[in-house]
mmCIF file of C-alpha atoms in Angstrom:
data_model
loop_
_atom_site.group_PDB
_atom_site.id
_atom_site.type_symbol
_atom_site.label_atom_id
_atom_site.label_comp_id
_atom_site.label_asym_id
_atom_site.label_seq_id
_atom_site.Cartn_x
_atom_site.Cartn_y
_atom_site.Cartn_z
ATOM 1 C CA MET A 1 3.506 -38.483 39.512
ATOM 2 C CA LYS A 2 4.497 -39.089 35.873
ATOM 3 C CA MET A 3 1.061 -37.951 34.697
ATOM 4 C CA LEU A 4 1.337 -34.780 36.806
ATOM 5 C CA MET A 5 4.780 -33.963 35.384
ATOM 6 C CA THR A 6 3.472 -34.453 31.864
ATOM 7 C CA LEU A 7 0.563 -32.092 32.483
ATOM 8 C CA ILE A 8 2.889 -29.430 33.875
ATOM 9 C CA PHE A 9 5.198 -29.756 30.895
ATOM 10 C CA VAL A 10 2.348 -29.372 28.407
ATOM 11 C CA THR A 11 1.006 -26.345 30.244
ATOM 12 C CA VAL A 12 4.346 -24.513 30.467
ATOM 13 C CA MET A 13 5.693 -25.100 26.960
ATOM 14 C CA PRO A 14 3.420 -22.672 25.040
ATOM 15 C CA THR A 15 4.385 -19.852 27.412
ATOM 16 C CA CYS A 16 8.077 -20.542 26.919
ATOM 17 C CA THR A 17 7.617 -20.673 23.150
ATOM 18 C CA ALA A 18 5.810 -17.322 23.117
ATOM 19 C CA LEU A 19 8.517 -15.693 25.212
ATOM 20 C CA ALA A 20 11.216 -17.053 22.933
ATOM 21 C CA GLN A 21 9.647 -15.256 19.974
ATOM 22 C CA THR A 22 10.054 -11.826 21.587
ATOM 23 C CA GLN A 23 13.220 -10.112 20.353
ATOM 24 C CA THR A 24 15.100 -7.133 21.793
ATOM 25 C CA VAL A 25 17.779 -5.148 19.973
ATOM 26 C CA THR A 26 20.036 -3.163 22.324
ATOM 27 C CA PHE A 27 22.472 -1.969 19.583
ATOM 28 C CA ASP A 28 25.349 -2.733 21.973
ATOM 29 C CA ASN A 29 27.244 -5.198 19.773
ATOM 30 C CA PHE A 30 27.242 -3.036 16.653
ATOM 31 C CA LYS A 31 30.103 -0.912 15.361
ATOM 32 C CA THR A 32 29.797 2.738 16.350
ATOM 33 C CA GLY A 33 29.640 5.350 13.617
ATOM 34 C CA ASP A 34 27.838 3.041 11.168
ATOM 35 C CA PRO A 35 24.162 2.283 10.499
ATOM 36 C CA PRO A 36 22.929 -0.861 12.266
ATOM 37 C CA PRO A 37 23.526 -4.035 10.236
ATOM 38 C CA GLY A 38 20.341 -5.851 9.280
ATOM 39 C CA TRP A 39 18.358 -2.620 9.146
ATOM 40 C CA THR A 40 17.385 -0.393 6.218
ATOM 41 C CA ALA A 41 18.470 3.076 7.363
ATOM 42 C CA THR A 42 16.596 5.385 5.035
ATOM 43 C CA LYS A 43 13.879 8.017 4.789
ATOM 44 C CA THR A 44 10.419 8.766 3.469
ATOM 45 C CA GLY A 45 10.448 11.814 1.211
ATOM 46 C CA THR A 46 13.448 14.049 0.605
ATOM 47 C CA GLY A 47 16.557 15.069 2.509
ATOM 48 C CA GLN A 48 19.365 13.085 4.082
ATOM 49 C CA ALA A 49 18.682 10.909 7.088
ATOM 50 C CA LYS A 50 21.675 9.886 9.202
ATOM 51 C CA TRP A 51 21.225 6.723 11.267
ATOM 52 C CA THR A 52 24.310 5.679 13.268
ATOM 53 C CA ILE A 53 25.248 3.567 16.261
ATOM 54 C CA GLU A 54 26.734 5.788 18.966
ATOM 55 C CA GLY A 55 27.952 5.374 22.518
ATOM 56 C CA ASP A 56 25.865 7.180 25.124
ATOM 57 C CA ASP A 57 26.315 7.178 28.892
ATOM 58 C CA SER A 58 22.598 7.768 29.448
ATOM 59 C CA ALA A 59 21.522 4.689 27.474
ATOM 60 C CA PRO A 60 18.969 2.488 29.267
ATOM 61 C CA SER A 61 21.128 -0.478 28.251
ATOM 62 C CA LYS A 62 24.723 0.682 27.903
ATOM 63 C CA PRO A 63 26.855 1.385 26.027
ATOM 64 C CA ASN A 64 25.242 2.058 22.630
ATOM 65 C CA VAL A 65 22.159 3.680 21.126
ATOM 66 C CA LEU A 66 20.772 4.202 17.644
ATOM 67 C CA LYS A 67 20.958 7.907 16.754
ATOM 68 C CA GLN A 68 19.219 9.884 14.023
ATOM 69 C CA SER A 69 20.995 13.181 13.392
ATOM 70 C CA GLY A 70 20.274 13.987 9.745
ATOM 71 C CA GLN A 71 17.507 16.056 8.199
ATOM 72 C CA ALA A 72 14.845 14.528 5.987
ATOM 73 C CA THR A 73 11.090 14.597 5.574
ATOM 74 C CA TYR A 74 10.686 11.441 7.668
ATOM 75 C CA PRO A 75 13.807 9.469 8.589
ATOM 76 C CA VAL A 76 12.942 5.768 9.004
ATOM 77 C CA CYS A 77 15.011 2.752 10.051
ATOM 78 C CA ILE A 78 13.412 -0.625 9.319
ATOM 79 C CA LYS A 79 14.366 -4.014 10.809
ATOM 80 C CA ASP A 80 14.863 -6.151 7.715
ATOM 81 C CA ASP A 81 14.079 -9.625 9.050
ATOM 82 C CA THR A 82 10.733 -8.765 10.688
ATOM 83 C CA ASN A 83 7.304 -9.760 9.402
ATOM 84 C CA LEU A 84 4.471 -9.227 11.887
ATOM 85 C CA LYS A 85 0.741 -9.060 11.349
ATOM 86 C CA ASP A 86 -0.466 -9.245 14.959
ATOM 87 C CA GLY A 87 1.938 -8.372 17.753
ATOM 88 C CA PHE A 88 3.676 -5.475 19.430
ATOM 89 C CA VAL A 89 6.642 -3.169 18.971
ATOM 90 C CA GLU A 90 8.244 -1.063 21.689
ATOM 91 C CA VAL A 91 11.229 1.267 21.974
ATOM 92 C CA LYS A 92 12.899 3.605 24.417
ATOM 93 C CA PHE A 93 13.691 6.988 22.881
ATOM 94 C CA LYS A 94 15.204 10.305 23.914
ATOM 95 C CA PRO A 95 14.432 13.487 21.934
ATOM 96 C CA ILE A 96 17.566 15.639 21.994
ATOM 97 C CA SER A 97 16.982 18.639 19.745
ATOM 98 C CA GLY A 98 15.215 20.024 16.697
ATOM 99 C CA LYS A 99 13.654 23.370 15.796
ATOM 100 C CA GLU A 100 10.951 21.924 13.554
ATOM 101 C CA ASP A 101 10.376 18.683 15.416
ATOM 102 C CA GLN A 102 11.638 16.630 18.370
ATOM 103 C CA ALA A 103 9.991 13.303 17.705
ATOM 104 C CA GLY A 104 10.413 9.614 18.328
ATOM 105 C CA GLY A 105 8.209 7.086 16.577
ATOM 106 C CA LEU A 106 7.475 3.453 15.761
ATOM 107 C CA ILE A 107 6.336 1.962 12.475
ATOM 108 C CA TRP A 108 4.588 -1.374 11.914
ATOM 109 C CA ARG A 109 3.140 -3.436 9.075
ATOM 110 C CA ALA A 110 5.562 -1.597 6.819
ATOM 111 C CA LYS A 111 5.621 -2.696 3.180
ATOM 112 C CA ASP A 112 8.549 -0.383 2.460
ATOM 113 C CA SER A 113 9.792 3.086 3.391
ATOM 114 C CA ASN A 114 6.705 4.706 1.840
ATOM 115 C CA ASN A 115 3.874 2.549 3.204
ATOM 116 C CA TYR A 116 3.343 1.874 6.905
ATOM 117 C CA TYR A 117 1.515 2.738 10.112
ATOM 118 C CA ILE A 118 3.230 5.088 12.528
ATOM 119 C CA ALA A 119 2.799 6.236 16.120
ATOM 120 C CA ARG A 120 4.959 9.040 17.414
ATOM 121 C CA ALA A 121 5.513 11.259 20.447
ATOM 122 C CA ASN A 122 6.629 14.874 19.999
ATOM 123 C CA ALA A 123 8.447 16.926 22.645
ATOM 124 C CA LEU A 124 7.762 20.266 20.931
ATOM 125 C CA GLU A 125 4.014 19.652 20.746
ATOM 126 C CA ASP A 126 3.540 17.510 23.871
ATOM 127 C CA ASN A 127 1.352 14.959 22.145
ATOM 128 C CA VAL A 128 1.168 11.389 20.886
ATOM 129 C CA THR A 129 -0.243 10.838 17.407
ATOM 130 C CA ILE A 130 -1.085 7.902 15.130
ATOM 131 C CA TYR A 131 -0.936 8.064 11.326
ATOM 132 C CA TYR A 132 -0.736 5.993 8.222
ATOM 133 C CA THR A 133 1.697 6.722 5.408
ATOM 134 C CA ILE A 134 0.578 5.727 1.915
ATOM 135 C CA GLN A 135 2.902 6.203 -1.054
ATOM 136 C CA GLY A 136 5.008 8.540 1.049
ATOM 137 C CA ARG A 137 2.113 10.733 2.181
ATOM 138 C CA ARG A 138 1.467 10.832 5.927
ATOM 139 C CA THR A 139 -2.106 11.335 7.184
ATOM 140 C CA GLU A 140 -2.931 12.038 10.830
ATOM 141 C CA LYS A 141 -5.745 9.899 12.241
ATOM 142 C CA LYS A 142 -5.835 10.540 15.993
ATOM 143 C CA ARG A 143 -3.882 12.418 18.683
ATOM 144 C CA THR A 144 -3.712 12.797 22.462
ATOM 145 C CA SER A 145 -2.088 15.561 24.513
ATOM 146 C CA MET A 146 0.628 14.139 26.784
ATOM 147 C CA LYS A 147 3.764 15.653 28.288
ATOM 148 C CA VAL A 148 6.828 14.580 26.292
ATOM 149 C CA ALA A 149 9.962 16.013 27.895
ATOM 150 C CA SER A 150 13.097 16.755 25.870
ATOM 151 C CA ASN A 151 16.383 15.167 26.903
ATOM 152 C CA GLN A 152 14.659 12.414 28.838
ATOM 153 C CA TRP A 153 14.168 8.753 28.002
ATOM 154 C CA HIS A 154 10.608 7.668 27.252
ATOM 155 C CA THR A 155 8.963 4.377 26.274
ATOM 156 C CA LEU A 156 6.635 4.148 23.270
ATOM 157 C CA ARG A 157 4.720 0.958 22.485
ATOM 158 C CA VAL A 158 2.130 -0.170 19.949
ATOM 159 C CA ASP A 159 0.026 -3.339 20.264
ATOM 160 C CA PHE A 160 -1.684 -4.356 17.030
ATOM 161 C CA GLN A 161 -4.266 -7.097 16.587
ATOM 162 C CA SER A 162 -6.258 -7.366 13.355
ATOM 163 C CA ASN A 163 -7.518 -3.816 12.718
ATOM 164 C CA HIS A 164 -7.232 -2.649 16.349
ATOM 165 C CA PHE A 165 -4.249 -0.632 17.608
ATOM 166 C CA ILE A 166 -3.318 0.561 21.108
ATOM 167 C CA VAL A 167 -0.539 3.124 21.597
ATOM 168 C CA THR A 168 1.064 3.371 25.040
ATOM 169 C CA PHE A 169 3.412 6.153 26.165
ATOM 170 C CA ASP A 170 5.466 5.797 29.349
ATOM 171 C CA GLY A 171 3.125 3.059 30.547
ATOM 172 C CA LYS A 172 -0.082 5.033 29.988
ATOM 173 C CA LYS A 173 -2.597 4.313 27.252
ATOM 174 C CA ALA A 174 -2.530 7.195 24.782
ATOM 175 C CA ILE A 175 -4.580 6.102 21.755
ATOM 176 C CA GLU A 176 -6.905 3.336 20.578
ATOM 177 C CA TRP A 177 -7.754 3.243 16.892
ATOM 178 C CA ASP A 178 -9.260 0.872 14.324
ATOM 179 C CA ASP A 179 -8.208 0.820 10.669
ATOM 180 C CA ASP A 180 -8.048 -1.608 7.717
ATOM 181 C CA THR A 181 -5.534 0.129 5.442
ATOM 182 C CA PHE A 182 -2.662 -2.333 5.944
ATOM 183 C CA LYS A 183 -4.069 -5.785 6.716
ATOM 184 C CA ASP A 184 -1.052 -7.946 5.913
ATOM 185 C CA ALA A 185 2.074 -8.688 7.913
ATOM 186 C CA GLY A 186 4.915 -6.229 7.543
ATOM 187 C CA LYS A 187 8.152 -4.962 9.008
ATOM 188 C CA VAL A 188 8.673 -2.870 12.128
ATOM 189 C CA GLY A 189 11.085 -0.040 12.827
ATOM 190 C CA VAL A 190 11.677 3.449 14.191
ATOM 191 C CA TRP A 191 10.936 6.909 12.816
ATOM 192 C CA THR A 192 11.619 10.609 13.294
ATOM 193 C CA LYS A 193 10.702 13.788 11.459
ATOM 194 C CA ALA A 194 12.548 16.673 9.863
ATOM 195 C CA ASP A 195 15.468 17.950 11.989
ATOM 196 C CA SER A 196 14.781 15.760 15.033
ATOM 197 C CA VAL A 197 17.931 14.508 16.719
ATOM 198 C CA THR A 198 16.678 11.441 18.562
ATOM 199 C CA LEU A 199 18.247 8.475 20.366
ATOM 200 C CA PHE A 200 16.704 4.987 20.413
ATOM 201 C CA ASP A 201 17.480 1.964 22.587
ATOM 202 C CA ASP A 202 15.986 -1.402 23.595
ATOM 203 C CA PHE A 203 13.900 -1.988 20.474
ATOM 204 C CA THR A 204 11.592 -4.905 21.317
ATOM 205 C CA TYR A 205 9.018 -6.704 19.186
ATOM 206 C CA GLY A 206 7.110 -9.941 18.987
ATOM 207 C CA PRO A 207 3.950 -11.699 17.788
ATOM 208 C CA ARG A 208 0.628 -12.063 19.558
#
């Protein structure tokens, strides 16, 4: 019996350890009206991004969301204490408005606000696209047509292992892509474009 219990313990522990490393940010314990503490709320390019914690009755996990309501080339909000090479990042987002763009995106392996991978879904274009941004210049690499409804919550996820990336939108695989531009561990975060007013909630990430 003791041997059996020991074997069970050894088998279960790695699973528990892996689960413990997954983190979810719901934004619910942050002060409304301010940027989220522990994040770099900024932009790539020019303009004025505006990242704030706001209450929202439609939030997947109430009461708060992270809202981007400014206008900049590419507003980005980076989780400061993250450093992932192989893993995943996922977020729920709701595109509200925008004449030029209505986008919600994820960034990973970010060195800073000018160098990172990005996957985004756009409600004006009804597509999901993957890019890299190098020295502030974004380059499209691959896209897939998918319905992205405005004023509805969606789930965007990226799994990254070595040079292989899988983008999932609302539970459906959207893109697979291989690239070696950013090989090292980096930060993760969220992204929009131009005049997109976008809400984010339940930001989840972890290693693989």
